[in-house]
mmCIF file of C-alpha atoms in Angstrom:
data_model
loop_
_atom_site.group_PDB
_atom_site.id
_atom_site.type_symbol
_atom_site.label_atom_id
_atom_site.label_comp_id
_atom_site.label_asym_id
_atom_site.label_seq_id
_atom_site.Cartn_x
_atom_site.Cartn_y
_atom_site.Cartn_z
ATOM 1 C CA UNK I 16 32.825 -6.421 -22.594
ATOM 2 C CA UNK I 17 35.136 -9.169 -21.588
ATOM 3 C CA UNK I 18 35.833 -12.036 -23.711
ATOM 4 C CA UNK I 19 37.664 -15.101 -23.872
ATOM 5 C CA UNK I 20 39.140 -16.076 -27.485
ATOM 6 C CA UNK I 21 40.393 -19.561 -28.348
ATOM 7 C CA UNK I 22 41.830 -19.483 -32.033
ATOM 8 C CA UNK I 23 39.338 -17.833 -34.196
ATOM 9 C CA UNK I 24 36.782 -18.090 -31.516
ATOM 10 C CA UNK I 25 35.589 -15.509 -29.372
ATOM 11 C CA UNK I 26 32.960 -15.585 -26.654
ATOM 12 C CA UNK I 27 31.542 -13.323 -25.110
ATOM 13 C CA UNK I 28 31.194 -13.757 -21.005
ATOM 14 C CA UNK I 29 30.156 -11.684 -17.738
ATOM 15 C CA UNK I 30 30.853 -11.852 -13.842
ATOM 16 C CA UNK I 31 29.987 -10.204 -11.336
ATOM 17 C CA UNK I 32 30.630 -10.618 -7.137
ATOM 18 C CA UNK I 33 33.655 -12.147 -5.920
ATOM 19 C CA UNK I 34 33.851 -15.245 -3.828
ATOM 20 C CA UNK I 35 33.800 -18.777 -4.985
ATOM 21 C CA UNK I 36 33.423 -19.117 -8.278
ATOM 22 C CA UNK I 37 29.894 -19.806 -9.302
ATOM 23 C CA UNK I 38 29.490 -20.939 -13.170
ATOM 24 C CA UNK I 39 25.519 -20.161 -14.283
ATOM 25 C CA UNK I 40 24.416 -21.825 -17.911
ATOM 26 C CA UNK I 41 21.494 -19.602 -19.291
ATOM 27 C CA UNK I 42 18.682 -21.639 -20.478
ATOM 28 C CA UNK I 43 16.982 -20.967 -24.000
ATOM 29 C CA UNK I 44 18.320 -24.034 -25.985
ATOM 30 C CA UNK I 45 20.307 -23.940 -28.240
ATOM 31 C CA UNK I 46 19.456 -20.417 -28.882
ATOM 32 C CA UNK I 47 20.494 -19.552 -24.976
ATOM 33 C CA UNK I 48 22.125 -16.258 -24.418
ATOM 34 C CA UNK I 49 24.215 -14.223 -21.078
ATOM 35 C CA UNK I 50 20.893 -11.800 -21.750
ATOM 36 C CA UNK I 51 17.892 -14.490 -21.775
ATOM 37 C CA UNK I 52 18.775 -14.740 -17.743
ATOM 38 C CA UNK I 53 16.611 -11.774 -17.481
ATOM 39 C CA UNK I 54 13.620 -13.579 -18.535
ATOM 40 C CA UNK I 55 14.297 -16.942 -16.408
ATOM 41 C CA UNK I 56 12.063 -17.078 -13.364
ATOM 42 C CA UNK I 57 14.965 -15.684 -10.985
ATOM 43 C CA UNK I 58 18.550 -14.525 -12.279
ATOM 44 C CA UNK I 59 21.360 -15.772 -10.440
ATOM 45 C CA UNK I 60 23.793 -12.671 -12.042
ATOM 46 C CA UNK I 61 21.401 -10.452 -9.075
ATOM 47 C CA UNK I 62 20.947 -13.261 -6.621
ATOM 48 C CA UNK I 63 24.657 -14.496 -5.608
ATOM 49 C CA UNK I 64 26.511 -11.994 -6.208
ATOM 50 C CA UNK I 65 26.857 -11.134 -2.730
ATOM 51 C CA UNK I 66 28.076 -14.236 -1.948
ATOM 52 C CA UNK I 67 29.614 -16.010 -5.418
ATOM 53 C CA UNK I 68 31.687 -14.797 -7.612
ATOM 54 C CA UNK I 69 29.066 -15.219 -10.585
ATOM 55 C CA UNK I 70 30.090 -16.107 -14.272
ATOM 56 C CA UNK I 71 28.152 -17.202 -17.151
ATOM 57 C CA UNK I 72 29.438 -18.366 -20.906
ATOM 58 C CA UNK I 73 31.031 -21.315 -22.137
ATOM 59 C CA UNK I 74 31.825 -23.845 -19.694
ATOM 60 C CA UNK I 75 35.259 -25.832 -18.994
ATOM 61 C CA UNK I 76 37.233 -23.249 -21.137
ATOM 62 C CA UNK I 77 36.545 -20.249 -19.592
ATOM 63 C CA UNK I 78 37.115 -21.293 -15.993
ATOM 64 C CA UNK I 79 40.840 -22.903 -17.589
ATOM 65 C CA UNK I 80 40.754 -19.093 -18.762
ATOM 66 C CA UNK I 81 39.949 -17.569 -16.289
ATOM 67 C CA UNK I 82 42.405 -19.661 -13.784
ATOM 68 C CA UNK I 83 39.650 -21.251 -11.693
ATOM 69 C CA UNK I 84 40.065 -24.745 -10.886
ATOM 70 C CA UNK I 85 36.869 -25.844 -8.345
ATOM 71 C CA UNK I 86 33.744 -24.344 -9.060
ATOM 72 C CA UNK I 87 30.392 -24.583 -8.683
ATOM 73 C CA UNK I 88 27.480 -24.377 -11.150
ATOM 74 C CA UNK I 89 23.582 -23.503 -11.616
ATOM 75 C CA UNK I 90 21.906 -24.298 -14.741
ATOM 76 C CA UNK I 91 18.997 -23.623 -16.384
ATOM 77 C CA UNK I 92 16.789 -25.610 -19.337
ATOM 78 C CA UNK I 93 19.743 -27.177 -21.701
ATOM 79 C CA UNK I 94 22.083 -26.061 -18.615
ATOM 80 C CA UNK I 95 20.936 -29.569 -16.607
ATOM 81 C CA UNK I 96 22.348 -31.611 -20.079
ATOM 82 C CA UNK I 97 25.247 -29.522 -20.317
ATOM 83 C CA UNK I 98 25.755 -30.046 -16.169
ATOM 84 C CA UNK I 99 25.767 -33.882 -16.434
ATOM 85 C CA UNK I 100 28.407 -33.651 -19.531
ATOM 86 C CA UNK I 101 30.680 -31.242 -17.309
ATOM 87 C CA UNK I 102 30.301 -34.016 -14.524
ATOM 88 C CA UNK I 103 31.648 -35.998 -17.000
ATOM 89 C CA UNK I 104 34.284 -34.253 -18.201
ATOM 90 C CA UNK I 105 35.739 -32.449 -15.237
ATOM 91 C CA UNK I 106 33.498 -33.916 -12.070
ATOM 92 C CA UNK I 107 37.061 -33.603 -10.238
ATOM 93 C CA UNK I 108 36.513 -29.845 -11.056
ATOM 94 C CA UNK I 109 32.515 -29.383 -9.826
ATOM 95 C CA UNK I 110 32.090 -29.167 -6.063
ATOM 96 C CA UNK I 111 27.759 -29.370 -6.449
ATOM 97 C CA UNK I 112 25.546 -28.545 -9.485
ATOM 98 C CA UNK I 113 21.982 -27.164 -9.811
ATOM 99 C CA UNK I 114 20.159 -28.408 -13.077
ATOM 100 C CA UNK I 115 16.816 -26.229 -12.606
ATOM 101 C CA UNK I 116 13.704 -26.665 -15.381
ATOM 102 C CA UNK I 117 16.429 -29.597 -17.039
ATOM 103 C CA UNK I 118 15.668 -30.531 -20.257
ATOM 104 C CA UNK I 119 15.235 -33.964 -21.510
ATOM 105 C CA UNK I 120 13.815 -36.875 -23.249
ATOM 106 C CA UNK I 121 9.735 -37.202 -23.404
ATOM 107 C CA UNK I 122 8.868 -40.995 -24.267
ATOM 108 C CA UNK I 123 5.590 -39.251 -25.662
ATOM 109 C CA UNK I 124 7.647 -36.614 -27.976
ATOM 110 C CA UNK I 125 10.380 -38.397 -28.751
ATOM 111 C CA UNK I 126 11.634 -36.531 -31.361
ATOM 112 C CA UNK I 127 10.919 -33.029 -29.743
ATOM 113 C CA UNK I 128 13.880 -31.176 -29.238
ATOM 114 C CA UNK I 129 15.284 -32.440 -32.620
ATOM 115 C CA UNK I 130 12.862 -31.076 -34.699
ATOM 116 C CA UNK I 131 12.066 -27.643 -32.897
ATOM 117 C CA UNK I 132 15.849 -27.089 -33.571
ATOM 118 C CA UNK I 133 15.860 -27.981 -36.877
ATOM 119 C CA UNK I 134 12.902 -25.486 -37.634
ATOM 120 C CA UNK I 135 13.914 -22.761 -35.518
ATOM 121 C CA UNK I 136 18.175 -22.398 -34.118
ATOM 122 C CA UNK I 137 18.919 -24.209 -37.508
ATOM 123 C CA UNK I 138 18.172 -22.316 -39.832
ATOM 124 C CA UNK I 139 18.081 -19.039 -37.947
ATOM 125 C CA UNK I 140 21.829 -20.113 -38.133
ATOM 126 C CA UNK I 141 22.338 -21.167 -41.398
ATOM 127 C CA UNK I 142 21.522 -17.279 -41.844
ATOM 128 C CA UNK I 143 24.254 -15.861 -39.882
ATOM 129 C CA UNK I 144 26.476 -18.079 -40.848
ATOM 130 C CA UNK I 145 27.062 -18.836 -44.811
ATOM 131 C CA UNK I 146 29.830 -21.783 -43.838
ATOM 132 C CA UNK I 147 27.457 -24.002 -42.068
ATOM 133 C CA UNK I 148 24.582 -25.783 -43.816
ATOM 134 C CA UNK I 149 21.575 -27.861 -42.976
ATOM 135 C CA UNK I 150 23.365 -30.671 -43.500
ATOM 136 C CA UNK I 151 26.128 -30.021 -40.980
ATOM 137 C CA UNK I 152 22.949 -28.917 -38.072
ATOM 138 C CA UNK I 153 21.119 -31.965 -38.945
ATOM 139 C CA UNK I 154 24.473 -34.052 -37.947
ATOM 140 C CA UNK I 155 25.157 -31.825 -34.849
ATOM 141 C CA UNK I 156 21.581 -31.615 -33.677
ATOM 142 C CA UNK I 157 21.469 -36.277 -34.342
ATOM 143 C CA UNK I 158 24.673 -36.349 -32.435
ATOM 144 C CA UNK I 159 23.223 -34.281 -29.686
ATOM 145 C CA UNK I 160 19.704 -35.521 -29.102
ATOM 146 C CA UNK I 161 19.498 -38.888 -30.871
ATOM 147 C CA UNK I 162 22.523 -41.084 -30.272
ATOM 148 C CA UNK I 163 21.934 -40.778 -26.190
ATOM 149 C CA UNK I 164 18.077 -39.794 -26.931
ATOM 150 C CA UNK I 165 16.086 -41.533 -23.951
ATOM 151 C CA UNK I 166 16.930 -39.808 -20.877
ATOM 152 C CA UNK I 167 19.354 -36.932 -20.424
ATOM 153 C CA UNK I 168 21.354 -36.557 -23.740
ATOM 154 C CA UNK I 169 24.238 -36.430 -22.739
ATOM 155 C CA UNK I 170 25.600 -39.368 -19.788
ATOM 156 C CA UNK I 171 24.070 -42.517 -19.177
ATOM 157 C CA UNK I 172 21.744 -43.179 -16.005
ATOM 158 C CA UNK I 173 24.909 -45.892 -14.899
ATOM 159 C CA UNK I 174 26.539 -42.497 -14.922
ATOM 160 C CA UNK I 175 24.007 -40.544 -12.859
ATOM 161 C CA UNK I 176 24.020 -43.903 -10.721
ATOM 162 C CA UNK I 177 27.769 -43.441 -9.803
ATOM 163 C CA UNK I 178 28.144 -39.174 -9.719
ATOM 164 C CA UNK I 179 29.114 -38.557 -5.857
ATOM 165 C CA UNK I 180 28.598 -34.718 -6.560
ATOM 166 C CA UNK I 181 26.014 -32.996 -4.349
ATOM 167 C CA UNK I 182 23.088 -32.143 -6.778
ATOM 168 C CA UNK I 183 19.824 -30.175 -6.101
ATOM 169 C CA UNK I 184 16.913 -30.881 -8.882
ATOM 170 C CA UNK I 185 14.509 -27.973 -9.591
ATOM 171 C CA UNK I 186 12.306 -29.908 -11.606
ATOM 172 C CA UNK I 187 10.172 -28.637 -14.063
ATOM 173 C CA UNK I 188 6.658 -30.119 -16.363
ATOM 174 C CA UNK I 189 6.560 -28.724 -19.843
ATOM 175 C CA UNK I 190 7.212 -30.268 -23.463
ATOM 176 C CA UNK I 191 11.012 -30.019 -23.098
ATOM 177 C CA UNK I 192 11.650 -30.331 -19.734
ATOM 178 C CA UNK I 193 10.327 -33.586 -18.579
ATOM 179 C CA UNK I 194 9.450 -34.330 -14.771
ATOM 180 C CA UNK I 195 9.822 -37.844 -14.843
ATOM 181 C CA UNK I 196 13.460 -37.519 -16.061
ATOM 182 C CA UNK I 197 14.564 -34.881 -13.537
ATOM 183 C CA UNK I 198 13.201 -37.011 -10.894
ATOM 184 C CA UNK I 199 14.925 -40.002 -12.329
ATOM 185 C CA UNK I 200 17.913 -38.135 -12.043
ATOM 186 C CA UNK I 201 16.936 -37.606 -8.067
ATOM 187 C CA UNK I 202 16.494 -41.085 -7.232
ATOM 188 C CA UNK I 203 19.583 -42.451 -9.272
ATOM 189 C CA UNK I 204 22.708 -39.997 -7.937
ATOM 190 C CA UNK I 205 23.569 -40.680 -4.615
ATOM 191 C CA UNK I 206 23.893 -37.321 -3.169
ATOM 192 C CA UNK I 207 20.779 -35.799 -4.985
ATOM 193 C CA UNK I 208 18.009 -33.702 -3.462
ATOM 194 C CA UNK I 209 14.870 -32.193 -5.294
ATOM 195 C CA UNK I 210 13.289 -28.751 -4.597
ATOM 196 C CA UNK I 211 10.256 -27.979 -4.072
ATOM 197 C CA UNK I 212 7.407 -28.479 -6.975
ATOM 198 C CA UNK I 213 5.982 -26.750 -8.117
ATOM 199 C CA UNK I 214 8.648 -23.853 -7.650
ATOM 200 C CA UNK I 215 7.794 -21.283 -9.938
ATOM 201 C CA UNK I 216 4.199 -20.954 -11.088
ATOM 202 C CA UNK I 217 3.133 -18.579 -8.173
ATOM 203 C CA UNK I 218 5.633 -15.417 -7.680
ATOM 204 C CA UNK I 219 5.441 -16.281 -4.261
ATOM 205 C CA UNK I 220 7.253 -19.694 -4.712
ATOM 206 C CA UNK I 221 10.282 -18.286 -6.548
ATOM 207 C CA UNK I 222 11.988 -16.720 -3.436
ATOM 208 C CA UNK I 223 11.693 -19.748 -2.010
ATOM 209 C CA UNK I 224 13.150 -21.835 -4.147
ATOM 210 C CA UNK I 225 15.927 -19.577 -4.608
ATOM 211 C CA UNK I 226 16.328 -19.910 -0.847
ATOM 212 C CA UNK I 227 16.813 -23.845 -1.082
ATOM 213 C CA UNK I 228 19.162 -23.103 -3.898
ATOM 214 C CA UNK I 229 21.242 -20.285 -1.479
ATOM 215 C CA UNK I 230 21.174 -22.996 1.829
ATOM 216 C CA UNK I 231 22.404 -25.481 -0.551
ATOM 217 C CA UNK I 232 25.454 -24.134 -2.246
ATOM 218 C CA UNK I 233 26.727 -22.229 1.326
ATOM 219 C CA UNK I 234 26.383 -26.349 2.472
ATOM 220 C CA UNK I 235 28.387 -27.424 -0.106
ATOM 221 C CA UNK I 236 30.894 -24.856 -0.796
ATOM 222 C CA UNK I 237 34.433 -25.361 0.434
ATOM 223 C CA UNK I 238 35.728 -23.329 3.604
ATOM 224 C CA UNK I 239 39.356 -23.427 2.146
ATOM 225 C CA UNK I 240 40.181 -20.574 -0.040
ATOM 226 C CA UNK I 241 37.224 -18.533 -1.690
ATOM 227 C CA UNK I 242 39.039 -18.726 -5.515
ATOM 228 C CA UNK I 243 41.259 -22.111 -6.009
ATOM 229 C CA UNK I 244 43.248 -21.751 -8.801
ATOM 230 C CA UNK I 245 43.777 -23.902 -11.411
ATOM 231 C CA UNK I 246 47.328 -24.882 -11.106
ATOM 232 C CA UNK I 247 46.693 -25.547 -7.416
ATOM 233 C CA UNK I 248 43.633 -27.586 -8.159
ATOM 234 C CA UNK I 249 45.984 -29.755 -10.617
ATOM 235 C CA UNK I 250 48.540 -31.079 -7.848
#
């Protein structure tokens, strides 16, 4: 099991294929896991691994572990969130990014994802882990979905407005993952496309979608080198 430590930290990560790198974010909340992919509608571990090289864990500090430097990624649920924030961070870094089912903010439920987290990952945590209190989730958890709590959590729509990276939208309809906000996100970044919808309440629609998702990353992925390391991607 390979795994990528950082002080007292160590995380646990897979890949699989070989080609350009291809960073997936499981969905699941804050409670996601490498193993919940098996229960998304389609797992992109089995999908693009004939084409990608396919890794899933943390985000910015594995590929710096691993040596990649451009890469591209799918995510799933909290994945679209965490997609926008490595846009953010490291947009230099992310050649195109698919948020599918994103989660976000519900005008209606405003307080949603807050609260399910402090009933359920919080103190499921607090368990585990004797060092970290409610007090310290209910500060992470404000930080995360309040302070930026009316659209994607975690960049601004003058943000979205401005991000030149390719993006394909599979939206999603439930509680947590709001339509209106994915499509938001559609209209506002410039080089934004949307899937089709809905994508994955028939089995039938799943292959498809997954087929948008394959045509759009071979579109989008550079014809230079398959693997571009990280010191290269720095000069």
């Amino acid at each position: 099991m390979p795994l990528y430590e950082k002080g007292d930290v160590r995380i646990h990560y897979e890949e699989v294929g070989s080609g350009f790198p291809l960073l997936v974010i499981p969905g699941g909340g804050l409670n996601s896991t490498v193993a919940g992919l098996a229960t998304h509608p389609f797992n992109p571990m089995d999908e693009f691994k004939g084409e990608y090289r396919v890794i899933t864990a943390d985000h910015i500090g594995l590929m710096d572990h691993l040596g990649i430097g451009q890469f591209m990624v799918l995510g799933f649920c909290i994945g679209g969130p965490f997609i926008w924030n490595l846009l953010k961070r490291a947009g230099d870094r992310v050649v195109a990014a698919v948020p599918a089912q994103p989660s976000g903010f519900r005008p209606e439920l405003p307080d949603l994802s807050y609260q399910n987290n402090m009933k359920g990952w919080g103190p499921e945590l607090c368990e585990r882990r004797p060092d970290i209190t409610m007090a310290m989730v209910d500060a992470f958890l404000t930080k995360m979905y309040r302070a930026n709590g009316d659209f994607v959590y975690t960049v601004s729509r003058d943000f979205v407005r401005n991000c030149q990276t390719p993006i394909l939208v599979l939206p999603d309809d439930v509680p947590a993952h709001p339509y209106a906000v994915a499509m938001e996100c559609v209209h506002l970044a410039p080089n934004a496309q949307v899937s089709l919808y809905p994508w994955k309440d028939t089995p039938d629609k799943i292959p498809l979608a997954v087929r948008h998702i394959r045509t759009f990353l071979r579109a989008h992925r550079p014809v230079i080198a398959a693997h571009q390391p990280l010191a290269a991607a720095a000069q």
